PDB file of C-alpha atoms in Angstrom:
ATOM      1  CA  UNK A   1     100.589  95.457  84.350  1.00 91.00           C
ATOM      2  CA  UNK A   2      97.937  93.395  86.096  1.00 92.00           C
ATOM      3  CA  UNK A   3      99.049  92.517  89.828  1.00 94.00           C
ATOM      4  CA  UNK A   4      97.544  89.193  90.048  1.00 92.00           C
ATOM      5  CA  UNK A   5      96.740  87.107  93.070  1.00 91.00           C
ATOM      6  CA  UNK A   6      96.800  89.955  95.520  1.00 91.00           C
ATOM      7  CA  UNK A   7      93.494  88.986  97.423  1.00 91.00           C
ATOM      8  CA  UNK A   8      92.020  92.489  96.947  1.00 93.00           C
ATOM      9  CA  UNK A   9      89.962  91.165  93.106  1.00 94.00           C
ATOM     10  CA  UNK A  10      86.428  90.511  93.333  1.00 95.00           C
ATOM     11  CA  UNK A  11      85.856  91.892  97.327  1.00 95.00           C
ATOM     12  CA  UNK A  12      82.874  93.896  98.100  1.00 96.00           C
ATOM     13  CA  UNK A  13      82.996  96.211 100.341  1.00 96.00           C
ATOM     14  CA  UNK A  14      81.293  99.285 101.831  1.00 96.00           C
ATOM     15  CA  UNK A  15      82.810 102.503 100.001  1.00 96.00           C
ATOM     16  CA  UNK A  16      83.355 104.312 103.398  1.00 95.00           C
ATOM     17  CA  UNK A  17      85.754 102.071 105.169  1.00 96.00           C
ATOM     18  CA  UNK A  18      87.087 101.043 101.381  1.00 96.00           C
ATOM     19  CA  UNK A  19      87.835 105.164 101.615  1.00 95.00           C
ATOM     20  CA  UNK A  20      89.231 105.029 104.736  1.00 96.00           C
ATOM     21  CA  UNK A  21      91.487 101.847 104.232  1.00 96.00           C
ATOM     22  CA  UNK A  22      92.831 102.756 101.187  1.00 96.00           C
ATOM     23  CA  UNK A  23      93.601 106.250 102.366  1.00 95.00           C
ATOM     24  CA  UNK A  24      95.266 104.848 105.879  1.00 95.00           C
ATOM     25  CA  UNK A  25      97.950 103.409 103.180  1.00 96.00           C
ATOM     26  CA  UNK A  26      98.327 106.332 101.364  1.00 96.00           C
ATOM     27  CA  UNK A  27      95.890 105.468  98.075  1.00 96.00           C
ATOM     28  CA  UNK A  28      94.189 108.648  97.197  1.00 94.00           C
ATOM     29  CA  UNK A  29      90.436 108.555  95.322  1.00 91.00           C
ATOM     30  CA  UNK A  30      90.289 112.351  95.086  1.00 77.00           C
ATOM     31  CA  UNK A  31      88.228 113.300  91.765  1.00 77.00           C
ATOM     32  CA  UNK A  32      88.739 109.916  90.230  1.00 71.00           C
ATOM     33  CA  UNK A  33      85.586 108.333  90.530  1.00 76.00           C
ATOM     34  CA  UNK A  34      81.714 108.797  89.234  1.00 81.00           C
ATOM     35  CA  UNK A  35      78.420 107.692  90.115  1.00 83.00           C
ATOM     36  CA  UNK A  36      79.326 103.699  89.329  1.00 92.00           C
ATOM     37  CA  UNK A  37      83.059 103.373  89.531  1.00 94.00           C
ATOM     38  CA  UNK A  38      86.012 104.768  92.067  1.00 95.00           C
ATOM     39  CA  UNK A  39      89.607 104.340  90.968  1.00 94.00           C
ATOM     40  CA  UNK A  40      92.517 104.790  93.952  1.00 95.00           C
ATOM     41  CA  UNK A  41      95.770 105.404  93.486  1.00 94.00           C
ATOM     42  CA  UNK A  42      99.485 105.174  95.275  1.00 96.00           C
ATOM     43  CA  UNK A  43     102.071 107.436  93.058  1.00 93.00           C
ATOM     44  CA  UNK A  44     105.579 106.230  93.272  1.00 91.00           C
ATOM     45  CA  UNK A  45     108.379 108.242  92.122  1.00 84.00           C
ATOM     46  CA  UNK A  46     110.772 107.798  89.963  1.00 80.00           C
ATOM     47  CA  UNK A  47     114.829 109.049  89.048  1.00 79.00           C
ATOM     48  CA  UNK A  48     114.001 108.796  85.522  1.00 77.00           C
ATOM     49  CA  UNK A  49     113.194 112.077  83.617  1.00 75.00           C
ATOM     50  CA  UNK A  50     109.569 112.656  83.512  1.00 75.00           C
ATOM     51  CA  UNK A  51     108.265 109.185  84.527  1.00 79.00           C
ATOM     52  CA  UNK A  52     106.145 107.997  87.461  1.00 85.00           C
ATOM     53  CA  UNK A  53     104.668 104.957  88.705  1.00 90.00           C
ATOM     54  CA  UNK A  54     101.214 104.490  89.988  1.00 92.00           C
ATOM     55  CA  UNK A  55      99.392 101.232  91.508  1.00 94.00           C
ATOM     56  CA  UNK A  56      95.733 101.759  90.723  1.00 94.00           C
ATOM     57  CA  UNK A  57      92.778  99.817  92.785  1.00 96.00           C
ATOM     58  CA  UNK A  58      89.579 100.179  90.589  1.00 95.00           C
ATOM     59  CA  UNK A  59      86.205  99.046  91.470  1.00 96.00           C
ATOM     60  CA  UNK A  60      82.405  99.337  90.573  1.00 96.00           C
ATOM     61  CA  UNK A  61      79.387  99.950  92.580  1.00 96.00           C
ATOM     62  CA  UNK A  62      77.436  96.741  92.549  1.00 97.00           C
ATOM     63  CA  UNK A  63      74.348  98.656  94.733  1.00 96.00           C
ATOM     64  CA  UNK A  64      74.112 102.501  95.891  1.00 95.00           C
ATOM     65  CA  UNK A  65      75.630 105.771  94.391  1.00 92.00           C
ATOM     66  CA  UNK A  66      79.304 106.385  95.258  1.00 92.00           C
ATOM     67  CA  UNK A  67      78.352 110.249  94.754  1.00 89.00           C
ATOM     68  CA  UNK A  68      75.925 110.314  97.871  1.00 90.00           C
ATOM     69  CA  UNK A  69      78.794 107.482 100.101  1.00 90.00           C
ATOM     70  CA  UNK A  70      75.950 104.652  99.800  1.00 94.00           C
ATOM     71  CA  UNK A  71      78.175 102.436  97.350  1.00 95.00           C
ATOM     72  CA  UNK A  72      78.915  98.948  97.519  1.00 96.00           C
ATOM     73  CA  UNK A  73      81.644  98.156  95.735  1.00 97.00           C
ATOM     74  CA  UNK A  74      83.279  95.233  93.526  1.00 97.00           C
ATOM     75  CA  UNK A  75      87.216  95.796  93.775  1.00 97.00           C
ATOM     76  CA  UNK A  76      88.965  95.088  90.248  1.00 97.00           C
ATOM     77  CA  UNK A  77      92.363  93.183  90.077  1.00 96.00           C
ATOM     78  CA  UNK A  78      95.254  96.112  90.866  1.00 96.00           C
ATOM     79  CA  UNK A  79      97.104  97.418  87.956  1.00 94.00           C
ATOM     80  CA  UNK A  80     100.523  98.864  88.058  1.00 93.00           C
ATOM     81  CA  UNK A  81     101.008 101.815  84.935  1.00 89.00           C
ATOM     82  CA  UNK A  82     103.629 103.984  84.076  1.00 87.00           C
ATOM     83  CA  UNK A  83     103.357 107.807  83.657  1.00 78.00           C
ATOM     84  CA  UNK A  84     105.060 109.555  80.918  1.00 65.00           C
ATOM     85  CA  UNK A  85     104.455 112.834  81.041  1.00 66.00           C
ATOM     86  CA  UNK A  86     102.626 114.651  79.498  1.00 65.00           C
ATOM     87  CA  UNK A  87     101.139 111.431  77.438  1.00 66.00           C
ATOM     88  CA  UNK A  88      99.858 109.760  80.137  1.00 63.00           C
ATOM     89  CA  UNK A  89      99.510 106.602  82.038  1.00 69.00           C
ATOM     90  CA  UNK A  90     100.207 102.711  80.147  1.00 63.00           C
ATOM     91  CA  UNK A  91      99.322 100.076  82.031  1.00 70.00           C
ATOM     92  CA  UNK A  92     100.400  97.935  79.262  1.00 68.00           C
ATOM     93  CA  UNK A  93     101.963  94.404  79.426  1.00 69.00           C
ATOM     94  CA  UNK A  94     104.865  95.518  77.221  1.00 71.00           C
ATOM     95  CA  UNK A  95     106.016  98.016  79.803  1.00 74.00           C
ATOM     96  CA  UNK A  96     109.331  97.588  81.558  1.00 80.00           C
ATOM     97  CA  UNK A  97     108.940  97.809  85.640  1.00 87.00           C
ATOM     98  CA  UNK A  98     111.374  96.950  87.618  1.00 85.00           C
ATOM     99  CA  UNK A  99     111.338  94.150  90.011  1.00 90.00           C
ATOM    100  CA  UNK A 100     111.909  95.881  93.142  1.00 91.00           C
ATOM    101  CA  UNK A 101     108.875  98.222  92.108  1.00 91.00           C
ATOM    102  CA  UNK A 102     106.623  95.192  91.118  1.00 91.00           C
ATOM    103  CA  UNK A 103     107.634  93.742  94.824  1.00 94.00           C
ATOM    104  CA  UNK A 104     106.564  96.579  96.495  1.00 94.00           C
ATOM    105  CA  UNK A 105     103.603  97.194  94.505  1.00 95.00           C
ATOM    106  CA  UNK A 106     102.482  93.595  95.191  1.00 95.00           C
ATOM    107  CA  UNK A 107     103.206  94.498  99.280  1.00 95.00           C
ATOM    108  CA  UNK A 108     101.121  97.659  99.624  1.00 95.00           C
ATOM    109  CA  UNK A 109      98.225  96.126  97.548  1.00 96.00           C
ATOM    110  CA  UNK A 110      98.355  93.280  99.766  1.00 94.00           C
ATOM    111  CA  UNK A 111      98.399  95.357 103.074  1.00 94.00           C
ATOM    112  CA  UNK A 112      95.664  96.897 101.750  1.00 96.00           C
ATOM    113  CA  UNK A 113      93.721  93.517 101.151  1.00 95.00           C
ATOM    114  CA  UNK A 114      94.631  91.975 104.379  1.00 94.00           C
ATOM    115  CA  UNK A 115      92.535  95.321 106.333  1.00 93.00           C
ATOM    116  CA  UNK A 116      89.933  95.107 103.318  1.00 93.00           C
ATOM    117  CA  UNK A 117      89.252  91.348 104.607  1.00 89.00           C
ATOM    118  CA  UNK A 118      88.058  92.212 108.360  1.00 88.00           C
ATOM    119  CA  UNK A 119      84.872  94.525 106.143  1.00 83.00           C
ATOM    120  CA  UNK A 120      84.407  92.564 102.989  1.00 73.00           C
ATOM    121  CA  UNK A 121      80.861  91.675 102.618  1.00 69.00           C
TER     122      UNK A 121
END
């Protein structure tokens, strides 16, 4: 599910503070990124069997090499996706979230944004 009007689509931003910012609200890049793209993400338990909830903040390097911490990068609009293990994660518009989690997926994206805006180029 795309989490629309959050403020955090189409900023540019320096990876490093993006790193830090995103990591201050618990988002975690580890080993999800390449040379062009970096993909954070917030997991989000859940009380039903073998399912888990993720908000995912994508973006692309528009200049630099996000291997070497030069990037500048283009943030994509947040998604929300459900895990079903051990398939994977859909991010599809025919999934089922619940409106508290949507809510609260909406918040911590736009916490993140509001920081984001003090370093957006």
């Amino acid at each position: 599910m795309r989490l629309e009007n959050t403020g955090i689509e189409d900023v540019i931003i320096d990876l490093k503070p993006l790193d830090h910012l995103t990591g201050k609200h618990a988002f975690i890049r580890a080993g999800q990124w390449d040379y062009e793209r970096v993909t954070y993400d917030y997991k989000i338990g859940s009380k039903e069997k073998n399912i888990t909830y993720y908000i995912r903040i994508q973006g692309y390097a528009v200049e630099g090499d996000v291997d070497r911490g030069n990037a500048v990068i283009k943030l994509l609009t947040p998604l929300l996706g459900k895990h079903y293990y051990p398939h994977g994660v859909e991010y599809g518009e025919n999934e089922n979230f619940p409106e508290n989690l949507v809510e609260r997926a909406n918040t911590l994206v736009s916490k993140v944004s509001e920081e984001i805006a003090q370093y957006k180029k």
